Amino acid sequence: MAFDIPRNQILPVDVVDVRLDPEPHPFERDNAEAIVANWAEEKAARPALFDGTVVLLSELAYGDNRLTGRCHAIRYSTFMLWRKLKPVTSAEHAFAHAMLISSDNALVAIRMGAHTANAGKVYFAAGSFEPEDFRDGLVDLDYNMAREVREETGLDLGTASREARCHALSVESGTAIVRCYRAAETADELAAQITRFVADDPDPEIEGPVIIRGMDDLPEGLMPHMRPLAEWHFSNGQVRLA
C-alpha cells in the first residue's frame, strides 16, 4: 500500500481505518545513531522539548472515501529527525485537525509557543497521534482532537456541533484529517476563553489564539496546509452539520 493518496486536494472521508502496529517503525530502527545525534542538537536549541511517544505512518492510502493506514509508536526524537529529512519514502505523518468555527463564521486557530518545535506557527489546535489515541489498535480521531484542543486551549469540543464527515488534505509536510466543529460562541468570545486559559496555565503550549475572519485576514506564521483549508471554508460558507 505504501503512500497512495492524492496530494494537495481536500478529500471527503467517511471511514478512517488507521491502525497501530506493535512492531518498530523501520525509520526508527534504521536510524538509531542519527536520531540520537540530531536530538542532542534539537535539545540544545530548545531545552524544553520532551522525548515522549508519538506515532508515525508506514502506510496510508485513500479510496472510496476511506483512509487506510498503518503506524508505529516512535520517540519524539525520531519524529524530529524524520521532519528534518522528509520526504522519506518509508514514513509520513498524519494528524487530526478540529477546525473550530465560531458563530460568526470565523476560524479560531492558535499560535504555538516559543519553546515548542513549531514556535510561532499558526494552525488549528492539534498534535500528533499518541498511543492513548487508539482503541483496540484503531485510531480514535475524536478523542485525539478533544484531548489536544483541551490541553492547548482549555476548550471543550463536546459543547460544539460536530460535522459528520471528515476531510483529508495531504501535503508534503503530512496529512491533516479534518473535522469541522461549530461553536455557539463568537470568535472574540472563544479567543477570550483561550487567552484566560493560557494566562492561568503555568506551562502553556501556545502563545495564544488567532482569529481568521477571511482570506484577506491570514496571519503571519500560517502553516502552509492552513491556507487551502481556510479558502475551502470561506468559499463554501455554511458547513453542513449532522
Tab-separated table of C-alpha atoms in Angstrom:
chain	number	residue	atom	x	y	z
A	1	MET	CA	0.000	0.000	0.000
A	2	ALA	CA	2.800	2.464	0.940
A	3	PHE	CA	1.575	6.058	0.450
A	4	ASP	CA	-1.157	6.219	-2.146
A	5	ILE	CA	-3.195	9.364	-1.550
A	6	PRO	CA	-3.908	12.337	-3.833
A	7	ARG	CA	-1.885	15.369	-2.806
A	8	ASN	CA	-2.987	18.976	-2.452
A	9	GLN	CA	-6.684	18.111	-2.642
A	10	ILE	CA	-9.362	18.280	0.044
A	11	LEU	CA	-10.868	14.803	0.043
A	12	PRO	CA	-14.130	13.589	1.647
A	13	VAL	CA	-13.535	10.877	4.243
A	14	ASP	CA	-16.287	8.699	5.707
A	15	VAL	CA	-14.085	5.981	7.233
A	16	VAL	CA	-10.679	6.294	8.895
A	17	ASP	CA	-9.045	2.894	9.338
A	18	VAL	CA	-5.584	3.785	10.655
A	19	ARG	CA	-4.138	1.086	12.902
A	20	LEU	CA	-1.240	0.913	15.337
A	21	ASP	CA	1.320	-1.764	14.502
A	22	PRO	CA	3.234	-3.022	17.592
A	23	GLU	CA	6.392	-3.563	15.534
A	24	PRO	CA	9.116	-0.872	15.479
A	25	HIS	CA	8.940	1.659	12.670
A	26	PRO	CA	11.612	0.863	10.042
A	27	PHE	CA	12.744	4.512	10.055
A	28	GLU	CA	13.448	4.442	13.797
A	29	ARG	CA	15.089	1.028	13.614
A	30	ASP	CA	17.419	2.021	10.767
A	31	ASN	CA	18.463	5.484	12.017
A	32	ALA	CA	19.290	4.964	15.698
A	33	GLU	CA	22.611	6.831	15.736
A	34	ALA	CA	21.364	9.740	13.638
A	35	ILE	CA	18.308	10.106	15.900
A	36	VAL	CA	20.489	10.424	19.000
A	37	ALA	CA	22.829	12.947	17.360
A	38	ASN	CA	20.008	15.087	15.986
A	39	TRP	CA	18.156	15.062	19.305
A	40	ALA	CA	21.203	16.499	21.044
A	41	GLU	CA	21.126	19.404	18.578
A	42	GLU	CA	17.361	19.897	18.972
A	43	LYS	CA	17.601	19.937	22.783
A	44	ALA	CA	20.460	22.408	22.694
A	45	ALA	CA	18.314	24.771	20.641
A	46	ARG	CA	15.051	24.184	22.577
A	47	PRO	CA	15.732	22.659	26.020
A	48	ALA	CA	12.011	22.373	26.826
A	49	LEU	CA	11.484	19.672	24.180
A	50	PHE	CA	10.405	16.323	25.655
A	51	ASP	CA	11.225	12.946	24.128
A	52	GLY	CA	7.776	11.445	24.561
A	53	THR	CA	5.964	8.899	22.414
A	54	VAL	CA	4.077	9.743	19.216
A	55	VAL	CA	3.249	7.704	16.124
A	56	LEU	CA	4.489	7.796	12.533
A	57	LEU	CA	2.887	6.228	9.478
A	58	SER	CA	4.461	3.491	7.400
A	59	GLU	CA	1.440	3.229	5.068
A	60	LEU	CA	-1.525	5.397	4.051
A	61	ALA	CA	-3.956	5.033	1.159
A	62	TYR	CA	-7.197	6.683	0.045
A	63	GLY	CA	-10.055	5.222	-1.951
A	64	ASP	CA	-13.874	5.190	-1.879
A	65	ASN	CA	-13.916	7.955	0.762
A	66	ARG	CA	-11.823	5.763	3.056
A	67	LEU	CA	-8.387	6.345	4.619
A	68	THR	CA	-6.491	3.152	5.395
A	69	GLY	CA	-3.142	3.218	7.121
A	70	ARG	CA	-0.621	1.678	9.444
A	71	CYS	CA	1.511	3.461	12.002
A	72	HIS	CA	4.013	2.703	14.751
A	73	ALA	CA	4.843	4.214	18.126
A	74	ILE	CA	8.121	6.154	17.960
A	75	ARG	CA	10.071	8.519	20.180
A	76	TYR	CA	9.610	12.238	19.543
A	77	SER	CA	13.333	12.407	18.829
A	78	THR	CA	12.696	10.058	15.897
A	79	PHE	CA	9.934	12.336	14.639
A	80	MET	CA	12.269	15.341	14.778
A	81	LEU	CA	14.862	13.609	12.598
A	82	TRP	CA	12.149	12.490	10.173
A	83	ARG	CA	10.908	16.084	9.990
A	84	LYS	CA	14.394	17.298	9.116
A	85	LEU	CA	14.937	14.661	6.406
A	86	LYS	CA	11.461	14.478	4.820
A	87	PRO	CA	10.329	13.444	2.343
A	88	VAL	CA	11.231	9.905	3.436
A	89	THR	CA	9.795	7.055	1.392
A	90	SER	CA	9.265	4.800	4.423
A	91	ALA	CA	7.498	7.299	6.689
A	92	GLU	CA	4.864	10.026	6.682
A	93	HIS	CA	2.928	11.965	9.299
A	94	ALA	CA	-0.824	12.277	9.836
A	95	PHE	CA	-2.684	14.308	12.424
A	96	ALA	CA	-6.270	15.210	13.284
A	97	HIS	CA	-7.446	18.805	12.953
A	98	ALA	CA	-10.533	20.121	14.729
A	99	MET	CA	-11.476	23.078	12.514
A	100	LEU	CA	-13.135	25.359	15.066
A	101	ILE	CA	-15.744	27.667	13.500
A	102	SER	CA	-17.252	30.456	15.579
A	103	SER	CA	-20.906	31.524	15.495
A	104	ASP	CA	-19.848	34.485	13.333
A	105	ASN	CA	-18.171	32.101	10.844
A	106	ALA	CA	-14.560	32.916	11.719
A	107	LEU	CA	-11.882	30.255	12.129
A	108	VAL	CA	-10.247	30.074	15.542
A	109	ALA	CA	-6.660	28.832	15.449
A	110	ILE	CA	-3.666	29.083	17.782
A	111	ARG	CA	-0.072	30.309	17.636
A	112	MET	CA	2.452	27.894	19.118
A	113	GLY	CA	4.702	28.930	21.993
A	114	ALA	CA	8.335	29.956	21.561
A	115	HIS	CA	9.634	26.867	23.391
A	116	THR	CA	7.945	24.379	21.052
A	117	ALA	CA	9.158	22.692	17.866
A	118	ASN	CA	6.685	24.775	15.819
A	119	ALA	CA	7.421	28.064	17.565
A	120	GLY	CA	5.327	30.942	16.207
A	121	LYS	CA	3.412	28.785	13.712
A	122	VAL	CA	-0.341	29.160	13.332
A	123	TYR	CA	-2.734	26.242	12.836
A	124	PHE	CA	-5.772	24.670	14.471
A	125	ALA	CA	-5.057	23.235	17.916
A	126	ALA	CA	-3.705	19.756	17.210
A	127	GLY	CA	-0.955	17.286	17.924
A	128	SER	CA	0.490	14.028	16.668
A	129	PHE	CA	-1.368	10.830	17.431
A	130	GLU	CA	-0.187	9.146	20.607
A	131	PRO	CA	-0.706	5.506	21.684
A	132	GLU	CA	-3.530	6.589	24.039
A	133	ASP	CA	-5.495	7.796	20.988
A	134	PHE	CA	-6.026	4.205	19.785
A	135	ARG	CA	-8.886	1.885	20.764
A	136	ASP	CA	-8.209	-1.811	20.115
A	137	GLY	CA	-5.471	-0.710	17.727
A	138	LEU	CA	-7.696	1.697	15.725
A	139	VAL	CA	-7.168	5.452	15.898
A	140	ASP	CA	-9.925	7.421	17.664
A	141	LEU	CA	-9.860	10.776	15.861
A	142	ASP	CA	-12.424	12.468	18.046
A	143	TYR	CA	-10.629	11.518	21.252
A	144	ASN	CA	-7.352	12.877	19.860
A	145	MET	CA	-8.982	16.132	18.726
A	146	ALA	CA	-10.800	16.671	22.021
A	147	ARG	CA	-7.649	15.917	24.021
A	148	GLU	CA	-5.403	18.224	22.033
A	149	VAL	CA	-7.891	21.107	21.964
A	150	ARG	CA	-8.469	20.791	25.714
A	151	GLU	CA	-4.743	20.602	26.520
A	152	GLU	CA	-3.795	23.586	24.356
A	153	THR	CA	-6.820	25.893	24.698
A	154	GLY	CA	-8.960	24.669	27.576
A	155	LEU	CA	-11.983	24.485	25.263
A	156	ASP	CA	-14.392	21.538	25.356
A	157	LEU	CA	-15.243	20.300	21.862
A	158	GLY	CA	-18.207	18.449	23.346
A	159	THR	CA	-20.105	21.734	23.516
A	160	ALA	CA	-19.740	22.391	19.761
A	161	SER	CA	-21.761	20.974	16.848
A	162	ARG	CA	-19.773	18.314	15.019
A	163	GLU	CA	-19.791	17.689	11.273
A	164	ALA	CA	-20.484	14.026	10.488
A	165	ARG	CA	-17.973	13.704	7.636
A	166	CYS	CA	-14.238	14.253	7.883
A	167	HIS	CA	-11.998	15.564	5.128
A	168	ALA	CA	-8.330	14.992	4.436
A	169	LEU	CA	-5.656	17.235	2.975
A	170	SER	CA	-2.350	15.573	2.167
A	171	VAL	CA	0.647	17.829	1.518
A	172	GLU	CA	4.413	17.419	1.694
A	173	SER	CA	4.507	18.011	5.449
A	174	GLY	CA	1.827	15.417	6.233
A	175	THR	CA	-1.851	14.547	6.048
A	176	ALA	CA	-4.372	16.566	8.039
A	177	ILE	CA	-7.599	14.710	8.819
A	178	VAL	CA	-10.097	17.496	9.432
A	179	ARG	CA	-13.448	17.576	11.181
A	180	CYS	CA	-15.415	20.833	11.417
A	181	TYR	CA	-16.840	21.936	14.764
A	182	ARG	CA	-19.172	24.919	15.009
A	183	ALA	CA	-19.217	26.686	18.366
A	184	ALA	CA	-22.101	28.681	19.827
A	185	GLU	CA	-19.708	31.468	20.836
A	186	THR	CA	-18.377	34.280	18.681
A	187	ALA	CA	-14.715	34.306	17.683
A	188	ASP	CA	-13.973	37.037	20.216
A	189	GLU	CA	-15.645	35.043	22.991
A	190	LEU	CA	-13.674	31.905	22.124
A	191	ALA	CA	-10.435	33.877	21.925
A	192	ALA	CA	-11.095	35.385	25.359
A	193	GLN	CA	-11.625	31.911	26.844
A	194	ILE	CA	-8.378	30.672	25.312
A	195	THR	CA	-6.468	33.744	26.488
A	196	ARG	CA	-7.658	33.220	30.068
A	197	PHE	CA	-6.679	29.541	29.923
A	198	VAL	CA	-3.177	30.359	28.647
A	199	ALA	CA	-2.734	33.020	31.345
A	200	ASP	CA	-3.638	30.518	34.083
A	201	ASP	CA	-1.517	27.662	32.695
A	202	PRO	CA	1.943	27.517	34.346
A	203	ASP	CA	3.415	25.859	31.245
A	204	PRO	CA	1.257	26.708	28.200
A	205	GLU	CA	1.951	25.077	24.849
A	206	ILE	CA	0.605	28.016	22.893
A	207	GLU	CA	1.208	31.744	22.748
A	208	GLY	CA	-2.490	32.449	22.299
A	209	PRO	CA	-5.488	32.373	19.942
A	210	VAL	CA	-5.554	33.589	16.342
A	211	ILE	CA	-8.824	34.576	14.671
A	212	ILE	CA	-9.107	34.256	10.876
A	213	ARG	CA	-12.125	36.143	9.504
A	214	GLY	CA	-11.464	35.775	5.779
A	215	MET	CA	-8.868	35.208	3.083
A	216	ASP	CA	-7.739	38.838	3.440
A	217	ASP	CA	-7.091	38.212	7.152
A	218	LEU	CA	-4.452	35.453	7.042
A	219	PRO	CA	-1.889	35.798	9.852
A	220	GLU	CA	1.880	35.714	9.713
A	221	GLY	CA	3.284	32.292	10.505
A	222	LEU	CA	0.335	30.380	8.989
A	223	MET	CA	1.325	26.769	8.268
A	224	PRO	CA	1.155	26.034	4.508
A	225	HIS	CA	-1.667	23.489	4.791
A	226	MET	CA	-3.858	26.056	6.564
A	227	ARG	CA	-4.337	28.357	3.582
A	228	PRO	CA	-6.232	25.801	1.432
A	229	LEU	CA	-8.329	24.805	4.449
A	230	ALA	CA	-9.245	28.448	5.099
A	231	GLU	CA	-10.041	29.004	1.419
A	232	TRP	CA	-12.211	25.871	1.395
A	233	HIS	CA	-14.142	27.076	4.442
A	234	PHE	CA	-14.742	30.638	3.307
A	235	SER	CA	-15.634	29.636	-0.252
A	236	ASN	CA	-18.245	27.127	0.944
A	237	GLY	CA	-19.840	29.313	3.603
A	238	GLN	CA	-22.090	27.364	5.939
A	239	VAL	CA	-20.871	23.885	6.858
A	240	ARG	CA	-23.437	21.085	6.792
A	241	LEU	CA	-23.625	19.546	10.249
A	242	ALA	CA	-25.091	16.267	11.442
